[in-house]
PDB file of C-alpha atoms and ligand atoms in Angstrom:
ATOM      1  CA  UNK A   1       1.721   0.872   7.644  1.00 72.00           C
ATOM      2  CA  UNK A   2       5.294  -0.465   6.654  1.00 82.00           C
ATOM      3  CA  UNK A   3       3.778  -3.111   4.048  1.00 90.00           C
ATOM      4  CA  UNK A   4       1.873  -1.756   0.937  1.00 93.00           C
ATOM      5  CA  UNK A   5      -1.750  -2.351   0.227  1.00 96.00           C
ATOM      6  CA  UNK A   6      -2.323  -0.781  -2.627  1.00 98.00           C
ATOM      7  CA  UNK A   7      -0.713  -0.920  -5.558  1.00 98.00           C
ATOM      8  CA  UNK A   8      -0.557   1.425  -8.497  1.00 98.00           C
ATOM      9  CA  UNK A   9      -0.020   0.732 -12.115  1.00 98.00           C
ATOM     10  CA  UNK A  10      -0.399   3.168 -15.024  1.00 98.00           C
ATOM     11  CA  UNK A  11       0.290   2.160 -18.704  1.00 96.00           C
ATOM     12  CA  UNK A  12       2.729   4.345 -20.022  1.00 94.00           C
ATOM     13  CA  UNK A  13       5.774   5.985 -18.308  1.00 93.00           C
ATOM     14  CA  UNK A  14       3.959   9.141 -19.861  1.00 92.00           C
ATOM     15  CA  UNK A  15       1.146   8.726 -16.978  1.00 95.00           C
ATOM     16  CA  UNK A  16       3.240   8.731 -14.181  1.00 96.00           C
ATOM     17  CA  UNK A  17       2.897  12.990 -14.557  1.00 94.00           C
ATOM     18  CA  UNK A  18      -0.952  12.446 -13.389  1.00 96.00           C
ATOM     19  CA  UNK A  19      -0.497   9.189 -11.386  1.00 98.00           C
ATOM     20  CA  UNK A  20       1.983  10.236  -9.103  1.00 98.00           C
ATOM     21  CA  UNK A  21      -1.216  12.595  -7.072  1.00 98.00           C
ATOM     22  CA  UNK A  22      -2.077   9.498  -5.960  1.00 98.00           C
ATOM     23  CA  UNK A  23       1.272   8.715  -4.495  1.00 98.00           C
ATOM     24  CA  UNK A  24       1.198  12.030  -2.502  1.00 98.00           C
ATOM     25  CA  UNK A  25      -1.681  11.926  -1.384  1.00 98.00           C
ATOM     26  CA  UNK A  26      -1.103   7.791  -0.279  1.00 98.00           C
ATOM     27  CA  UNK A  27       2.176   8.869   1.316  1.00 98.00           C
ATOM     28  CA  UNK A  28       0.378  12.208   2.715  1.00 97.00           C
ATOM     29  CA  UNK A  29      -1.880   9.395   4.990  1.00 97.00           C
ATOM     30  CA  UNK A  30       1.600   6.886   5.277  1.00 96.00           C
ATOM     31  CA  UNK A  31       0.091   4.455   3.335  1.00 97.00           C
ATOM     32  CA  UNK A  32       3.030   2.125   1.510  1.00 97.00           C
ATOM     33  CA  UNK A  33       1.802   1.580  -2.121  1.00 98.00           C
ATOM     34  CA  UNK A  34       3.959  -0.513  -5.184  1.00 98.00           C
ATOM     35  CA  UNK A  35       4.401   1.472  -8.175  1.00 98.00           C
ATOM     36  CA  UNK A  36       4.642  -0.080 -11.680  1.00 98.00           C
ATOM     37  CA  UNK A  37       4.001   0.500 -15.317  1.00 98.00           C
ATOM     38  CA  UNK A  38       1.886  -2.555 -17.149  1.00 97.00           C
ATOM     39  CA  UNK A  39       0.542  -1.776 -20.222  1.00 94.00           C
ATOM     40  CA  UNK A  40      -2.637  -3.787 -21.306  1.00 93.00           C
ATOM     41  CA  UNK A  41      -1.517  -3.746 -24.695  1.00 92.00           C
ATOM     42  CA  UNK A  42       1.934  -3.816 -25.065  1.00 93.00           C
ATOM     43  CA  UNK A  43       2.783  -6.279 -22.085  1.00 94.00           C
ATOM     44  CA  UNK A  44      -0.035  -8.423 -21.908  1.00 94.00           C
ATOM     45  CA  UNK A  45       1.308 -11.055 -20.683  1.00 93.00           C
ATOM     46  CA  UNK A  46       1.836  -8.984 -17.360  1.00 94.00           C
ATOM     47  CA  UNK A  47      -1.084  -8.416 -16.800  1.00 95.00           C
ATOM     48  CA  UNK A  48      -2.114 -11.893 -15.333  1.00 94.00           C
ATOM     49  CA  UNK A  49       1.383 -12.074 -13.554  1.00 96.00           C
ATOM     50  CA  UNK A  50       0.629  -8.370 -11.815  1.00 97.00           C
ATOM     51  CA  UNK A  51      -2.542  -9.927 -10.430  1.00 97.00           C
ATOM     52  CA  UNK A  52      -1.468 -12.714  -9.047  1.00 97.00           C
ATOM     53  CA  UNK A  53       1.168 -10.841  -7.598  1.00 98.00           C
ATOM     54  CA  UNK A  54      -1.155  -8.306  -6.037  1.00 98.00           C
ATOM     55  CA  UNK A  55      -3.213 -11.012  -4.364  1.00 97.00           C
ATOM     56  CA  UNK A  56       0.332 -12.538  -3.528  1.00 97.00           C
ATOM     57  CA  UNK A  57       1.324  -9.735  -1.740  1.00 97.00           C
ATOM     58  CA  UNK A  58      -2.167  -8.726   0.214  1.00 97.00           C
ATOM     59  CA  UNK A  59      -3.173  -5.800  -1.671  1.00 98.00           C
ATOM     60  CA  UNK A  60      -6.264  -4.384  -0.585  1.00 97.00           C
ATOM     61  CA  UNK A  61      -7.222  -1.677  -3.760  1.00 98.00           C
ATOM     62  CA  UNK A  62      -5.747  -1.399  -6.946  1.00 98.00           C
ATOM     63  CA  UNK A  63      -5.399   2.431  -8.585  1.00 98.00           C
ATOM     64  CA  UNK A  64      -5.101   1.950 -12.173  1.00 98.00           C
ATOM     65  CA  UNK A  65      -4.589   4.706 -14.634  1.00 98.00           C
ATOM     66  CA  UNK A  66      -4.518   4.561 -18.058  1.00 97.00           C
ATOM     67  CA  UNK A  67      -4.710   6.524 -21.242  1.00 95.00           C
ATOM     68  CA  UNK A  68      -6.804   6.243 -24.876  1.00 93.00           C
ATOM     69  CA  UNK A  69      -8.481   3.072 -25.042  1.00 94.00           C
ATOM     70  CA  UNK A  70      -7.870   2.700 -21.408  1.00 96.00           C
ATOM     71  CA  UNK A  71      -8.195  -0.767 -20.791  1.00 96.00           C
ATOM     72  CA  UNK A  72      -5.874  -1.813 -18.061  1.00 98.00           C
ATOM     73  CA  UNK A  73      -8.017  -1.288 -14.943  1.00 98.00           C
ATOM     74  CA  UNK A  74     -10.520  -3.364 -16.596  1.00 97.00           C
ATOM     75  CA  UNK A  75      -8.318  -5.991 -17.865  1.00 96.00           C
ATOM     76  CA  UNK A  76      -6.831  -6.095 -14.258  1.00 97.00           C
ATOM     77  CA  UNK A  77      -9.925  -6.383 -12.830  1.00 96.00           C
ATOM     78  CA  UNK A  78     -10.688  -9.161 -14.668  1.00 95.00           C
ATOM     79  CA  UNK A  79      -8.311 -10.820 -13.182  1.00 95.00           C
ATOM     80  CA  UNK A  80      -8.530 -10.531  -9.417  1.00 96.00           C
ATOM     81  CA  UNK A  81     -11.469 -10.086  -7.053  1.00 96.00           C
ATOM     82  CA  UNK A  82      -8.980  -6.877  -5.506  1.00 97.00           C
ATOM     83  CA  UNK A  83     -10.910  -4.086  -6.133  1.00 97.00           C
ATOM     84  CA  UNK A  84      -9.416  -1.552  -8.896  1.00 98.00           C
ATOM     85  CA  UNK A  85     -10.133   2.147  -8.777  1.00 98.00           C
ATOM     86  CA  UNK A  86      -9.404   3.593 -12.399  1.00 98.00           C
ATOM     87  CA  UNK A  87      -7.942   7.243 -13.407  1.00 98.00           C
ATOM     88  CA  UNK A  88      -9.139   7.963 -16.685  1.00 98.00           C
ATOM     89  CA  UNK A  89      -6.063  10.024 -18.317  1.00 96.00           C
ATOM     90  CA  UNK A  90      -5.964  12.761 -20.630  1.00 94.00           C
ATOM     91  CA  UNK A  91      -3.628  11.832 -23.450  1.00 87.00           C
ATOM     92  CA  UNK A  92      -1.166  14.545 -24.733  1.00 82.00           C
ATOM     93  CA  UNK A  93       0.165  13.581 -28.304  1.00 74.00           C
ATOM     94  CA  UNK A  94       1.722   9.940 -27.370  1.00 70.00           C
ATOM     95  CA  UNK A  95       5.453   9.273 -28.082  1.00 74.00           C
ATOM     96  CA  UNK A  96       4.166   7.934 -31.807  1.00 75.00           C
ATOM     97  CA  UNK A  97       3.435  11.465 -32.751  1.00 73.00           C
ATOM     98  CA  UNK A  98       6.233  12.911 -33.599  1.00 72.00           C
ATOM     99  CA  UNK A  99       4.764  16.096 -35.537  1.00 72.00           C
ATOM    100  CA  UNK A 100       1.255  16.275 -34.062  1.00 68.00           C
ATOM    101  CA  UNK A 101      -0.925  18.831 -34.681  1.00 71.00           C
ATOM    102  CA  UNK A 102      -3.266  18.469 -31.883  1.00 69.00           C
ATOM    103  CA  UNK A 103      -1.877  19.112 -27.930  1.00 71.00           C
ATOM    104  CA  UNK A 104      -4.765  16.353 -26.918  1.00 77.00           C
ATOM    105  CA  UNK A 105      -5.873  12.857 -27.964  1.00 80.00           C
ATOM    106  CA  UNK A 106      -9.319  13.467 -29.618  1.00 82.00           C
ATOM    107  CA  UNK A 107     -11.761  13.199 -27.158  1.00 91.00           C
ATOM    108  CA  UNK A 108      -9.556  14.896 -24.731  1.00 89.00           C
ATOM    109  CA  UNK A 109      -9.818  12.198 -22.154  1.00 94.00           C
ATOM    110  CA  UNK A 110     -13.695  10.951 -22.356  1.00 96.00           C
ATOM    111  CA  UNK A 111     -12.244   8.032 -24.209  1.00 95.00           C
ATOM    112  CA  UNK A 112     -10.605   6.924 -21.538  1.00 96.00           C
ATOM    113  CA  UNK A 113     -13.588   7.729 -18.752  1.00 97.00           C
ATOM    114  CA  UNK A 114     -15.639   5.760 -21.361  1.00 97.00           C
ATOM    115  CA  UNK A 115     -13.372   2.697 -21.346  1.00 97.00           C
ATOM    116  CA  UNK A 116     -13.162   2.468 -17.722  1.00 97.00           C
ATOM    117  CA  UNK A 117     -16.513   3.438 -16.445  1.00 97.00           C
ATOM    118  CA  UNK A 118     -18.694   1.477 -19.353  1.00 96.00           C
ATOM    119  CA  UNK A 119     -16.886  -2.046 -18.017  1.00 94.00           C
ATOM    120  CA  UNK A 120     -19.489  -5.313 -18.962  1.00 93.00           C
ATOM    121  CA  UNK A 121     -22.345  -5.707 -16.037  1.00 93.00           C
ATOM    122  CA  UNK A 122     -20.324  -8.515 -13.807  1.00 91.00           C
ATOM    123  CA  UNK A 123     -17.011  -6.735 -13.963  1.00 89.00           C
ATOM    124  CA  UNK A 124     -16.954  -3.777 -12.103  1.00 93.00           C
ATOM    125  CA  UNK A 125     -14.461  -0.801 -12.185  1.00 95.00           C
ATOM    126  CA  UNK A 126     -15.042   2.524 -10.328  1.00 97.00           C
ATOM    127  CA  UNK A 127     -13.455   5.303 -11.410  1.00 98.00           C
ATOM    128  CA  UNK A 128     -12.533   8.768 -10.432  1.00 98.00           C
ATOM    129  CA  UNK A 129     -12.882  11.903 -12.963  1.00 98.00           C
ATOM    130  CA  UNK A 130     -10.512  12.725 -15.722  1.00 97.00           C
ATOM    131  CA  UNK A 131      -7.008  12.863 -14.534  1.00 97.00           C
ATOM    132  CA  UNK A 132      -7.925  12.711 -10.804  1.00 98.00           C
ATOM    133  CA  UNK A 133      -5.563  10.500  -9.446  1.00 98.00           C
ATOM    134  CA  UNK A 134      -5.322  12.313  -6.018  1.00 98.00           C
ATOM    135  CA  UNK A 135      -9.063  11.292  -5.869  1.00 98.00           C
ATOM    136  CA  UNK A 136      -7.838   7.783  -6.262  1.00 98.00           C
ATOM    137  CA  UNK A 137      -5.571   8.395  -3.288  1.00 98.00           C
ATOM    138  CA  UNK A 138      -8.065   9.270  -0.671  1.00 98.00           C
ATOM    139  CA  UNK A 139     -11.094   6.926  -2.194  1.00 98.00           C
ATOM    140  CA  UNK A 140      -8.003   4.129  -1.707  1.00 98.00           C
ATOM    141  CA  UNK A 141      -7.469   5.573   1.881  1.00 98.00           C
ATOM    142  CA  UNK A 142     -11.427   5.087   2.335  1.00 97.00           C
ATOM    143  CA  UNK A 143     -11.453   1.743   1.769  1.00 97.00           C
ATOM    144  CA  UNK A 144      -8.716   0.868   3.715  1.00 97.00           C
ATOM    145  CA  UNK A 145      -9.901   3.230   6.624  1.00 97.00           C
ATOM    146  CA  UNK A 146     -12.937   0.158   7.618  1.00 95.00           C
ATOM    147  CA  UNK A 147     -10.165  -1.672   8.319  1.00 95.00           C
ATOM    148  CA  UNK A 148      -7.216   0.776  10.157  1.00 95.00           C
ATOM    149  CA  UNK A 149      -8.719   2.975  12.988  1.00 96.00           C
ATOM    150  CA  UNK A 150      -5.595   5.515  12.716  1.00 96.00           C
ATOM    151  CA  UNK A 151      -6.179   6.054   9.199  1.00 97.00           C
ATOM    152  CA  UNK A 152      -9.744   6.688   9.949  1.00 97.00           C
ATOM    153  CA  UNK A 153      -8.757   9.310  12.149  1.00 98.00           C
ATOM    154  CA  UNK A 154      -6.285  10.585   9.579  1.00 98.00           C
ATOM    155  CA  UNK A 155      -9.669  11.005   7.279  1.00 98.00           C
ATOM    156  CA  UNK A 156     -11.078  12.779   9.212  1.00 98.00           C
ATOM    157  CA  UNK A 157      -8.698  15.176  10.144  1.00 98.00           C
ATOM    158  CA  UNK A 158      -8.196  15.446   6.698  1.00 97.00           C
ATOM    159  CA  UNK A 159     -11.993  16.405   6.069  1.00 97.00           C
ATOM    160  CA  UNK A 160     -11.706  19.261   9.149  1.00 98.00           C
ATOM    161  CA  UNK A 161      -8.785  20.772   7.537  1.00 97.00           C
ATOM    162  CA  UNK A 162     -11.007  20.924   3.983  1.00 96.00           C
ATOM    163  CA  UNK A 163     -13.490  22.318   5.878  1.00 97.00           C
ATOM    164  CA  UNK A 164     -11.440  24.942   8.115  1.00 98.00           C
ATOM    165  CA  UNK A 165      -9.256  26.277   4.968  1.00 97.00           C
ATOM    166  CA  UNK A 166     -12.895  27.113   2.893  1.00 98.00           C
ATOM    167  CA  UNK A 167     -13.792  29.394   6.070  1.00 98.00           C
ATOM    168  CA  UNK A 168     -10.604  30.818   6.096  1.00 98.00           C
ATOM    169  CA  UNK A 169     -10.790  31.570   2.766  1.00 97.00           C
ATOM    170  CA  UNK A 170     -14.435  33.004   2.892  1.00 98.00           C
ATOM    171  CA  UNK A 171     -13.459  35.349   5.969  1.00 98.00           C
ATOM    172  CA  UNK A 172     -10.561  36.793   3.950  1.00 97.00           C
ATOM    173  CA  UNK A 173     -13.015  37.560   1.117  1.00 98.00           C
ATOM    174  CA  UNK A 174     -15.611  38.988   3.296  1.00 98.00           C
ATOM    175  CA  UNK A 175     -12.913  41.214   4.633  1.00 98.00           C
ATOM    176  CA  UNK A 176     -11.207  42.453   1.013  1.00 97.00           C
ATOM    177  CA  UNK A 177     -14.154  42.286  -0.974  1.00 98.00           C
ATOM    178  CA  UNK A 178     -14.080  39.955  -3.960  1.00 98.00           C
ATOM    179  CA  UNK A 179     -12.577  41.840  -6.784  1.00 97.00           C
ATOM    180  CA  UNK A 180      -9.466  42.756  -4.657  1.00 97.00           C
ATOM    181  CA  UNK A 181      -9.660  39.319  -3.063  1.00 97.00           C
ATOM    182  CA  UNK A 182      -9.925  37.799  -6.681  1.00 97.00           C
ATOM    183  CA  UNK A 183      -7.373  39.803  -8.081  1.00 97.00           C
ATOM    184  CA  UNK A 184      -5.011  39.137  -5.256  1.00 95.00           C
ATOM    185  CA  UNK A 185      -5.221  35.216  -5.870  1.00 93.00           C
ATOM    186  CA  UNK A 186      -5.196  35.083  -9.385  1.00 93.00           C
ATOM    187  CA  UNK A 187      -2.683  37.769 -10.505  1.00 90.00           C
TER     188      UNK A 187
HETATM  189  C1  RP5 B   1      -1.958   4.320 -22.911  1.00 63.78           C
HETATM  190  O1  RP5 B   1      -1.592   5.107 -23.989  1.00 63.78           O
HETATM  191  C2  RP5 B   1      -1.193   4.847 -21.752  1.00 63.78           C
HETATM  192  O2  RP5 B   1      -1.910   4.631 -20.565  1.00 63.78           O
HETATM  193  C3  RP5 B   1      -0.999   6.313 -22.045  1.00 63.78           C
HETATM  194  O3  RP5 B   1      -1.938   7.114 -21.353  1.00 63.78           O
HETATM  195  C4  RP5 B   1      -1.263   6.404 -23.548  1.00 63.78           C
HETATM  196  C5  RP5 B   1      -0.108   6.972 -24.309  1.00 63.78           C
HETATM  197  O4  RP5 B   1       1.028   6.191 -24.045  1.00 63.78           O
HETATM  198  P1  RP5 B   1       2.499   6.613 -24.564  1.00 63.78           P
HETATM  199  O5  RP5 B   1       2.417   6.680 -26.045  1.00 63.78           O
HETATM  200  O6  RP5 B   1       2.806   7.950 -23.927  1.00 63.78           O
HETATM  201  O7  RP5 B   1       3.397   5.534 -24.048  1.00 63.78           O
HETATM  202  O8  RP5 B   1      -1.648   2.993 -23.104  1.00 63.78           O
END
């Protein structure tokens, strides 16, 4: 899949730390994706130009992260009929914040879940948890996968391997015993 179907945008520079799961995991499955930054509120003019580009260019999902008042998947959505999956992000003091007292923004990332998820009833914007952008990355793959057999197949390899790694897991803990297992993990 040399041409990219999904695009991802995130609106700060600062996101890319959480966005870029959903680049591994996309380029885990070889699915192309364009990366940019647009932020809703300091580049709104892009906004309407990033659209029309995405339809442009045959994207099939848009992953849209954003921070705060997260309002960029739903402004993009507003603009195209692609659908846009949003990553609610956790804000660490923003670049304003020079001497910050607090490590978080104040509602340590349900202001952004919030802004995404509680879209107006006619424009729709799924969204993964707080700062799951690798969940972004496979629900993308998902959709695509109705319309790419190999990718399907990919998915569900994908699944197996979940499933095989939790038994492995389990049988080593059986064996050891859970404290030592436990302690052997974590220390
Ligand atoms: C939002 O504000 C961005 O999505 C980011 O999560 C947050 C902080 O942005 P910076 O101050 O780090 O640029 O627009």
């Amino acid at each position: 899949m040399a041409k990219p179907f999904v695009g991802i945008i995130m609106g700060s520079s600062s996101d890319s730390r959480i966005m870029r799961s959903a680049a591994e995991i996309l380029d885990g499955f070889g699915i192309a994706h364009e990366d940019q930054i647009i932020s809703a509120h300091r580049t709104p003019s892009r906004l309407d130009e990033y659209a029309r580009h995405a339809e442009d260019s045959g994207f099939k999902v848009i992953i849209a992260g954003a921070g705060g008042a997260a309002h960029l998947p739903g402004m993009i959505a507003s603009h195209t009929v692609i659908p846009v999956i949003g990553v609610p992000i956790l804000v660490y003091n923003d670049r304003h914040q020079k001497k910050a007292d607090a490590k978080f923004s104040a509602f340590g990332g349900l202001d952004s879940l919030l802004s995404i998820t509680e879209m107006p009833s006619g424009s729709p914007v799924v969204s993964v948890g707080v700062n799951k952008a690798g969940n972004a990355g496979i629900y993308a793959a998902k959709i695509l996968a109705s319309e790419f057999p190999a990718l399907r197949k990919k998915l569900i390899k994908y699944k197996s391997e979940q499933h095989d790694s939790v038994v492995k897991e389990s049988r080593r803990l059986k064996k050891e015993g859970l404290a030592k297992f436990a302690r052997k993990k974590f220390s």
